[in-house]
Short mmCIF file of N, CA, C and O in Angstrom, two decimals:
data_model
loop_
_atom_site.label_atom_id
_atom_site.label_comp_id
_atom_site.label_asym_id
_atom_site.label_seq_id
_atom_site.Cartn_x
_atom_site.Cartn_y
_atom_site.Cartn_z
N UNK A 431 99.26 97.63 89.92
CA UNK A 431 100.35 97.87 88.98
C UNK A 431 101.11 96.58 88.75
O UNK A 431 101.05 95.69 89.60
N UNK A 432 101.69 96.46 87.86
CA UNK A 432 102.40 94.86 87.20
C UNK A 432 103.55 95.61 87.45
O UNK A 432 103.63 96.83 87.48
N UNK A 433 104.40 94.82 87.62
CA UNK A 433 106.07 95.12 87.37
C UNK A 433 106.80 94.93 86.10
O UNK A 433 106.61 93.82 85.59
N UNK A 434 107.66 95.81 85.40
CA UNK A 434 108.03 95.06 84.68
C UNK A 434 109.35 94.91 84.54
O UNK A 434 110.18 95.65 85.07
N UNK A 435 109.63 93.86 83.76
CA UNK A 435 111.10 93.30 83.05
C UNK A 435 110.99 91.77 84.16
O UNK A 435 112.03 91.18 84.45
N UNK A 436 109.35 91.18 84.79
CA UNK A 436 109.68 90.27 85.11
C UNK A 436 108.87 89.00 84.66
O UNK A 436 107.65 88.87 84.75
N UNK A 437 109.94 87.90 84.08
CA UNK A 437 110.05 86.79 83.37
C UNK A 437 109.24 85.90 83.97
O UNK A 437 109.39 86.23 85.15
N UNK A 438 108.49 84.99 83.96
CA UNK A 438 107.69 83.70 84.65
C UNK A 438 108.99 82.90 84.32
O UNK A 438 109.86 83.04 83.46
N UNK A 439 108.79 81.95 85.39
CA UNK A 439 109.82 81.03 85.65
C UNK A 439 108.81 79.54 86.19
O UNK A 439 108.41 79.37 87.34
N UNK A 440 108.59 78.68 85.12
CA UNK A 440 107.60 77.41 85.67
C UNK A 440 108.43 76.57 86.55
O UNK A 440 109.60 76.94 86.59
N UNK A 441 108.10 75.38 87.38
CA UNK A 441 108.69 74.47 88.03
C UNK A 441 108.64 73.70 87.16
O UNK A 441 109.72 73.11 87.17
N UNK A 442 108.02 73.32 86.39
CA UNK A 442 107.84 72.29 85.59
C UNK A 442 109.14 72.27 83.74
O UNK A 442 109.36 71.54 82.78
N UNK A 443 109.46 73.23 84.14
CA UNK A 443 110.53 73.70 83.23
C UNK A 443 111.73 72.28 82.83
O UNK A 443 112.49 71.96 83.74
N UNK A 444 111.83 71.59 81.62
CA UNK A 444 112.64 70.56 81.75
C UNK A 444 114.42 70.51 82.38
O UNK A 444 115.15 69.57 82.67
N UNK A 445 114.53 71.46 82.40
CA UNK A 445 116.04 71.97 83.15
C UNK A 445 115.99 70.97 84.85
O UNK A 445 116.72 70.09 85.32
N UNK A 446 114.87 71.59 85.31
CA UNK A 446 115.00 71.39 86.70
C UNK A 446 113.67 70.44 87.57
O UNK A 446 113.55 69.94 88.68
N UNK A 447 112.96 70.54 86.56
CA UNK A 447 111.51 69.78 87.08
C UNK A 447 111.84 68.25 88.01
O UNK A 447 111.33 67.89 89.07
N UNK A 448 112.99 67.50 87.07
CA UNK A 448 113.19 66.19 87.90
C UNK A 448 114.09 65.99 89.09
O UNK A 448 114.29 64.88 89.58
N UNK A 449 114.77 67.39 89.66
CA UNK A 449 115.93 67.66 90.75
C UNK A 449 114.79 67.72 92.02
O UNK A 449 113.64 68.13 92.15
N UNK A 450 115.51 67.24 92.63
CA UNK A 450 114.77 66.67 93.95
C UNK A 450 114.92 68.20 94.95
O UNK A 450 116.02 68.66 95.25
N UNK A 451 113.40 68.92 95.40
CA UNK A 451 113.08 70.00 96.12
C UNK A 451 113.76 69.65 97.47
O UNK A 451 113.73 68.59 98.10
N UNK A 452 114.51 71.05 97.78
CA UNK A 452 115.44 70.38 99.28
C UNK A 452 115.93 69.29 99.39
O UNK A 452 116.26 68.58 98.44
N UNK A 453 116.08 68.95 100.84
CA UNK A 453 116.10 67.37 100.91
C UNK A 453 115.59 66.61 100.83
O UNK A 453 116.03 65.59 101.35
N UNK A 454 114.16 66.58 100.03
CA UNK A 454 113.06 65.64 99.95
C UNK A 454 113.14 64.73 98.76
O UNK A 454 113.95 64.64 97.83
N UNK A 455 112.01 64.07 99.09
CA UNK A 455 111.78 62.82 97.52
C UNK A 455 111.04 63.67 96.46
O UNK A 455 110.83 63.29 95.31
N UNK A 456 110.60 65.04 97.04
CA UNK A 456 109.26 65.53 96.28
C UNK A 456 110.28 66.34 94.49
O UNK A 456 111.51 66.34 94.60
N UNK A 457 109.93 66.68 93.68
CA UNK A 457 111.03 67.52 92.83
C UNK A 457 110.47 69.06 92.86
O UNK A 457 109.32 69.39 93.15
N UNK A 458 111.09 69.55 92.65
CA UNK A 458 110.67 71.07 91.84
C UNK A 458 109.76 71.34 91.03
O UNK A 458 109.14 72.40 90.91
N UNK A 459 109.59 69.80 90.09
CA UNK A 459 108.30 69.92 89.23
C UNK A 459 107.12 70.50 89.91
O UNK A 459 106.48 71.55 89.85
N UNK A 460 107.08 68.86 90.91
CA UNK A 460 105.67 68.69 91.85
C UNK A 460 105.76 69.77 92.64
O UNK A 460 104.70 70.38 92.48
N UNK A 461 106.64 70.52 93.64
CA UNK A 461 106.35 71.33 94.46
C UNK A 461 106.98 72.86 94.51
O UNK A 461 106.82 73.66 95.42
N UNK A 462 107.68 73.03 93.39
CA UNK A 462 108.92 74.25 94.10
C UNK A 462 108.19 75.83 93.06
O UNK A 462 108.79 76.57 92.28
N UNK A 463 106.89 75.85 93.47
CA UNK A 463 106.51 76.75 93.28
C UNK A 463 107.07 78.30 93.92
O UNK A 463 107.15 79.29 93.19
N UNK A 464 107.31 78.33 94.94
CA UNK A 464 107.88 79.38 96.03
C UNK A 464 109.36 79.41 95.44
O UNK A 464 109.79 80.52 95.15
N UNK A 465 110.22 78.29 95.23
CA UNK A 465 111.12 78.33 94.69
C UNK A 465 111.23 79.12 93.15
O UNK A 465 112.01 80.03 92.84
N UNK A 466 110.61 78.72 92.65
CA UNK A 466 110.52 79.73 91.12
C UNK A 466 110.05 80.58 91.62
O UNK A 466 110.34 81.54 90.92
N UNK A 467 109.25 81.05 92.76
CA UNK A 467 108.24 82.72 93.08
C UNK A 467 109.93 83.53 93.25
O UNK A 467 110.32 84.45 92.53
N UNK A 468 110.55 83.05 94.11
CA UNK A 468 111.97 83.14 94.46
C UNK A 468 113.18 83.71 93.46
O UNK A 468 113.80 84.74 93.19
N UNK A 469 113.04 82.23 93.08
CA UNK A 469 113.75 82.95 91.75
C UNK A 469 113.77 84.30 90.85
O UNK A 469 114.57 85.19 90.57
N UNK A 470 112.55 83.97 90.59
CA UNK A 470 112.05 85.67 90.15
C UNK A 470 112.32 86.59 90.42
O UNK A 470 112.63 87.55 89.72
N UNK A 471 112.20 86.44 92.05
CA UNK A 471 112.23 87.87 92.60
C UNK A 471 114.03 87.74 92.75
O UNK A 471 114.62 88.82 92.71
N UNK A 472 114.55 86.99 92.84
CA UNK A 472 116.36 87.25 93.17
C UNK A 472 116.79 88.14 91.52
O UNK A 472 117.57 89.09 91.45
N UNK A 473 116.03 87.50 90.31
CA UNK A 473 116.53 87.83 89.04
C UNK A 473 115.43 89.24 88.84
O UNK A 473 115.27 89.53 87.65
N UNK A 474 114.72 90.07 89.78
CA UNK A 474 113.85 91.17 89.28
C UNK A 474 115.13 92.00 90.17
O UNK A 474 114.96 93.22 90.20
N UNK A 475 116.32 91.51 90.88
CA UNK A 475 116.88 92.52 91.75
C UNK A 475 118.57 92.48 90.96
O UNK A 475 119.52 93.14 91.40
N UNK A 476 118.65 91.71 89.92
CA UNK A 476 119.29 91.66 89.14
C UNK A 476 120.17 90.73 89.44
O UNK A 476 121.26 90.69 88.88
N UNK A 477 119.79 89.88 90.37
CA UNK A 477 121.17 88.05 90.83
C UNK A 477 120.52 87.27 89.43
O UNK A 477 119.31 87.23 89.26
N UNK A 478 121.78 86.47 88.16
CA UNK A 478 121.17 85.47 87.37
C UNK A 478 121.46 84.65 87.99
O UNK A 478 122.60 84.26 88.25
N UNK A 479 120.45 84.25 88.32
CA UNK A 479 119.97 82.81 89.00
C UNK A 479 119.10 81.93 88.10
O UNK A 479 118.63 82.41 87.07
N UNK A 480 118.87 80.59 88.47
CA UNK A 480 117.83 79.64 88.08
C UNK A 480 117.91 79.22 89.40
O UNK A 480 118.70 79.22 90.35
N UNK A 481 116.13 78.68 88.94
CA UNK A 481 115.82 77.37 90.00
C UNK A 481 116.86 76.25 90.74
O UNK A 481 117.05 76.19 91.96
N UNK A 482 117.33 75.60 89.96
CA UNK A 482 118.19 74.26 89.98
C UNK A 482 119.35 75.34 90.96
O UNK A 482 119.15 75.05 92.14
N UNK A 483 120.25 76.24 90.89
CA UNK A 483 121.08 77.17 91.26
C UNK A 483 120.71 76.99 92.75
O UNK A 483 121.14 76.13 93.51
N UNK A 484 119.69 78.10 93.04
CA UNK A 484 119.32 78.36 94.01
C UNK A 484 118.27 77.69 95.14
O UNK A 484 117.62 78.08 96.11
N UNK A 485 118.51 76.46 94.40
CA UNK A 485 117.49 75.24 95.69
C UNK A 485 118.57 74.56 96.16
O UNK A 485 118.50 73.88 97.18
N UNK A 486 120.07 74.75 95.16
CA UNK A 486 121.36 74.05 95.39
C UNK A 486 121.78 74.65 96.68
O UNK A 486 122.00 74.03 97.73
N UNK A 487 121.91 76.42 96.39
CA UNK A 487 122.26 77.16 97.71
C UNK A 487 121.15 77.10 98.90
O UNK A 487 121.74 77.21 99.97
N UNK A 488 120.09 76.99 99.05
CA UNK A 488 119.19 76.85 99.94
C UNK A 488 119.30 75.66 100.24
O UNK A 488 118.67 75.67 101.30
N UNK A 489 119.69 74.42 100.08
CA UNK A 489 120.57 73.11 101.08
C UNK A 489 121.48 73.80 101.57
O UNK A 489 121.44 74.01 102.78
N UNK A 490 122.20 74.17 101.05
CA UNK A 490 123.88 74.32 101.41
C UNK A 490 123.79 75.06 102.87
O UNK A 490 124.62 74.85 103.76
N UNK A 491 122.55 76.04 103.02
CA UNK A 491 122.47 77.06 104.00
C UNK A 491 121.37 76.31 105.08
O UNK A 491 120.92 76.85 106.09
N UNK A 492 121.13 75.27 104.73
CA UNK A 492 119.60 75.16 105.49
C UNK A 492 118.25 75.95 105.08
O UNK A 492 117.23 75.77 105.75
N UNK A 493 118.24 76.72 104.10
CA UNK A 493 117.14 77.19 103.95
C UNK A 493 115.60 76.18 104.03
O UNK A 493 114.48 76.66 103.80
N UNK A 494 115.78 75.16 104.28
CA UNK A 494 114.42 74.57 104.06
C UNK A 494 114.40 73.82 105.51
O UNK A 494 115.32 73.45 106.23
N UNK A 495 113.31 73.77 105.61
CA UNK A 495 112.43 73.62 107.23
C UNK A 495 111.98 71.84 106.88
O UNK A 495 111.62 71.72 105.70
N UNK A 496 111.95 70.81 107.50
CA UNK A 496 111.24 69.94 107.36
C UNK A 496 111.32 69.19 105.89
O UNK A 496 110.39 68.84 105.16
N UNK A 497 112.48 69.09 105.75
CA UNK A 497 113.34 68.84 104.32
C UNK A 497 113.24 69.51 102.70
O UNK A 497 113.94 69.42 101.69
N UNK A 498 111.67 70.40 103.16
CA UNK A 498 111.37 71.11 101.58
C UNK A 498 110.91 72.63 101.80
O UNK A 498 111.21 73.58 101.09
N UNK A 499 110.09 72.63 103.00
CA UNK A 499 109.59 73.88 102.59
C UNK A 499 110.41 75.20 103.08
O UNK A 499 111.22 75.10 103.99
N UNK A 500 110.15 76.49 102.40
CA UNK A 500 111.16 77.23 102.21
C UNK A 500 110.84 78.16 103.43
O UNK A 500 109.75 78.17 104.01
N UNK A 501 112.01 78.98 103.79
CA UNK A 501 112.41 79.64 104.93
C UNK A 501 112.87 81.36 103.97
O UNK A 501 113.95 81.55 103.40
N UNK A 502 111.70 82.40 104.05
CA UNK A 502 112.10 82.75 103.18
C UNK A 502 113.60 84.48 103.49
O UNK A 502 114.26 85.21 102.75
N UNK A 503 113.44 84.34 104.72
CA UNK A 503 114.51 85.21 105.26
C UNK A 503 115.57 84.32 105.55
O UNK A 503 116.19 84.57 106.59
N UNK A 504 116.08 82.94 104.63
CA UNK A 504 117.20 82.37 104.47
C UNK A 504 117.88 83.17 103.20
O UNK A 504 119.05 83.08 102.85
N UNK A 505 116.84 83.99 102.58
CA UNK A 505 117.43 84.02 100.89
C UNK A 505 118.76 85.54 101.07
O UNK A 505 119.61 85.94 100.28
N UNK A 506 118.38 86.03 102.46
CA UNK A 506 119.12 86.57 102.72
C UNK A 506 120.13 86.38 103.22
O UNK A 506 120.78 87.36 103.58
N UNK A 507 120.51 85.43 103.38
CA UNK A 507 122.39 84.69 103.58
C UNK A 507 122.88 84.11 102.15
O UNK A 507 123.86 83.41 101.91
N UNK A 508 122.22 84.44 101.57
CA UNK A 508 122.34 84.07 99.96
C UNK A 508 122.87 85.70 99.27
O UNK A 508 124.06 85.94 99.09
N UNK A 509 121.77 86.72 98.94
CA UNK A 509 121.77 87.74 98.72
C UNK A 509 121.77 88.50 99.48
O UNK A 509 120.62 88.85 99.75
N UNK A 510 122.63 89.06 100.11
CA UNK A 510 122.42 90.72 101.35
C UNK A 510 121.67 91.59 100.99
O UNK A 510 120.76 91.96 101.74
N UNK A 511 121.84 92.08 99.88
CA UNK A 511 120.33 92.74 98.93
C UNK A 511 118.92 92.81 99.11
O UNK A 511 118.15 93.78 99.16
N UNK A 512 118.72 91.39 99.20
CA UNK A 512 117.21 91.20 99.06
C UNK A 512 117.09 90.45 100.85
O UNK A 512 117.71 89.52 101.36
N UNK A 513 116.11 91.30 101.35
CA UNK A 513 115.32 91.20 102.39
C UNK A 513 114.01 91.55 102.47
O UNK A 513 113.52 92.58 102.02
N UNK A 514 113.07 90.07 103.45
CA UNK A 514 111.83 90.10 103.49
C UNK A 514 111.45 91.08 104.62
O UNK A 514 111.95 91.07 105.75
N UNK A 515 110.67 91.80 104.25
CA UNK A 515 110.31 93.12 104.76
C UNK A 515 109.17 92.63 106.27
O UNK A 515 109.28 92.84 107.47
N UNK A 516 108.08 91.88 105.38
CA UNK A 516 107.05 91.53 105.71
C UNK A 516 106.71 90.07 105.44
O UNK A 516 106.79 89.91 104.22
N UNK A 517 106.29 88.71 106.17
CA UNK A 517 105.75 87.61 105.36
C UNK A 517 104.02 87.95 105.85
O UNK A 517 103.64 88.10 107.02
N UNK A 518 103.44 88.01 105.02
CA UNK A 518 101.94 87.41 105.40
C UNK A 518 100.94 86.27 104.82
O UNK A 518 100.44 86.16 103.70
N UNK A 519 100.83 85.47 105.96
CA UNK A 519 100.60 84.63 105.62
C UNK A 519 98.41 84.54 105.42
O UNK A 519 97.49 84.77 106.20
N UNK A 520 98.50 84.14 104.11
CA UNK A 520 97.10 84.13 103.49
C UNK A 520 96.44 83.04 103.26
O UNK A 520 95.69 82.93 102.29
N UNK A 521 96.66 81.99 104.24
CA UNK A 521 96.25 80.40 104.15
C UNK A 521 94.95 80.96 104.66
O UNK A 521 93.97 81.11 103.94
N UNK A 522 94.99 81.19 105.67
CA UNK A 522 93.64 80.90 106.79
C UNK A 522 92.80 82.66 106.56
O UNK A 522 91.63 82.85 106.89
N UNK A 523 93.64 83.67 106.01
CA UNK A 523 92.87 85.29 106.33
C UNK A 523 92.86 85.13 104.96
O UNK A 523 93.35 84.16 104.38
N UNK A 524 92.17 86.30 104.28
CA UNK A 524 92.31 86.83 102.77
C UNK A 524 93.11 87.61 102.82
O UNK A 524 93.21 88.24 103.87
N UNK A 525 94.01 87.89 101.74
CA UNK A 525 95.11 88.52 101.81
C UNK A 525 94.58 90.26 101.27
O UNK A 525 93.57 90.64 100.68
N UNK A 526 95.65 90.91 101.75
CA UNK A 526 95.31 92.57 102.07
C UNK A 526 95.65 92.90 100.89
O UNK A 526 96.75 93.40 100.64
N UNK A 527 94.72 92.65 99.99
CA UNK A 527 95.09 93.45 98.38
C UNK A 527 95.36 94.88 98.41
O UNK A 527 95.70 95.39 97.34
N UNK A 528 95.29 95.50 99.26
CA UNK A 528 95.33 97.28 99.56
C UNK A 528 96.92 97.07 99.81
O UNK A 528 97.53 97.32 98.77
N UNK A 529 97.83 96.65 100.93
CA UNK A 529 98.62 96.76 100.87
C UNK A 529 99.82 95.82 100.04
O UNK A 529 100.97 96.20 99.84
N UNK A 530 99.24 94.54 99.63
CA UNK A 530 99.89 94.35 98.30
C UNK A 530 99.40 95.28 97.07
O UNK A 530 100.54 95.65 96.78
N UNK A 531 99.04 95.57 96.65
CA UNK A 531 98.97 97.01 95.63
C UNK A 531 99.72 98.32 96.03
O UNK A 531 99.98 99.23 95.23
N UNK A 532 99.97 98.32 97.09
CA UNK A 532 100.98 99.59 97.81
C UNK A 532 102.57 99.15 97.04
O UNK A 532 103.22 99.57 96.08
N UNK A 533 102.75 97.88 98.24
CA UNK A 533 104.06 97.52 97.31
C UNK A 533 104.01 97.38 96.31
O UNK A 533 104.66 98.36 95.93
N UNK A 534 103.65 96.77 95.26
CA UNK A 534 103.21 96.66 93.72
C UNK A 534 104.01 98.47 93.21
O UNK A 534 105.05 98.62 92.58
N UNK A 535 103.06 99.60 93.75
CA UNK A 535 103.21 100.71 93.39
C UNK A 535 104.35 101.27 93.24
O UNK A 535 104.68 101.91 92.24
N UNK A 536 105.19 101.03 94.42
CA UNK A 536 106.39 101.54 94.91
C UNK A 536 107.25 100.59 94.46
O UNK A 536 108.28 100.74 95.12
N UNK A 537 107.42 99.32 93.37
CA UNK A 537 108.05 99.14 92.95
C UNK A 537 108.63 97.58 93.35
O UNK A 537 109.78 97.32 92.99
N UNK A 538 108.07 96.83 93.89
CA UNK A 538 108.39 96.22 94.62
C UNK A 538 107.81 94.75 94.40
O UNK A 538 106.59 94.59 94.50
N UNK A 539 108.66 93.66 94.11
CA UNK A 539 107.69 92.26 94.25
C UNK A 539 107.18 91.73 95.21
O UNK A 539 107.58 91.96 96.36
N UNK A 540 106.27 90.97 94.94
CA UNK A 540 105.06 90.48 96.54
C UNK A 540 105.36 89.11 96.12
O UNK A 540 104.89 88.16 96.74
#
């Protein structure tokens, strides 16, 4: 199932592409994919947010590990609302399309 009423949000977007990801040299262009995945999901729960916004508040809190990459049960000292239920991580396994299609069903972004 697709969700709807939700917007793609690129990194590469001229607003925010050249703002430097976390505390790093890297930008949002080159890396802040998770950051726009993010975004999305803060603006599918109804926070207007942007990118540039909310990589601002994720310094402010520490949200980022190792100067960039994201911490994603920080977004909850941001929003009380939105909490990660589950992370699974799909680097090294294939990811469980059965139970991402569950959430999908019930309404829910992955």
């Amino acid at each position: 199932m697709l969700l709807k009423n939700i917007a793609p949000i690129g990194q590469r977007d001229p607003k925010w592409k050249d703002k430097k990801l976390g505390t790093s040299t890297t930008t949002i262009g080159d890396a802040g994919c998770v950051l726009c995945s993010a975004t999305i999901v803060c603006r599918f729960y109804g926070h207007d947010v942007w990118p540039n916004w909310l990589n601002e508040q994720m310094i402010k809190i520490g949200g980022y590990y190792d100067k960039n990459l994201w911490q994603w049960h920080k977004l909850t000292d941001i929003f009380s609302d939105i909490k990660v239920h589950k992370l699974i991580d799909c680097y090294t396994t294939p990811a469980p399309l059965n139970e991402i299609n569950k959430r999908l069903d019930e309404g829910h972004p992955v």
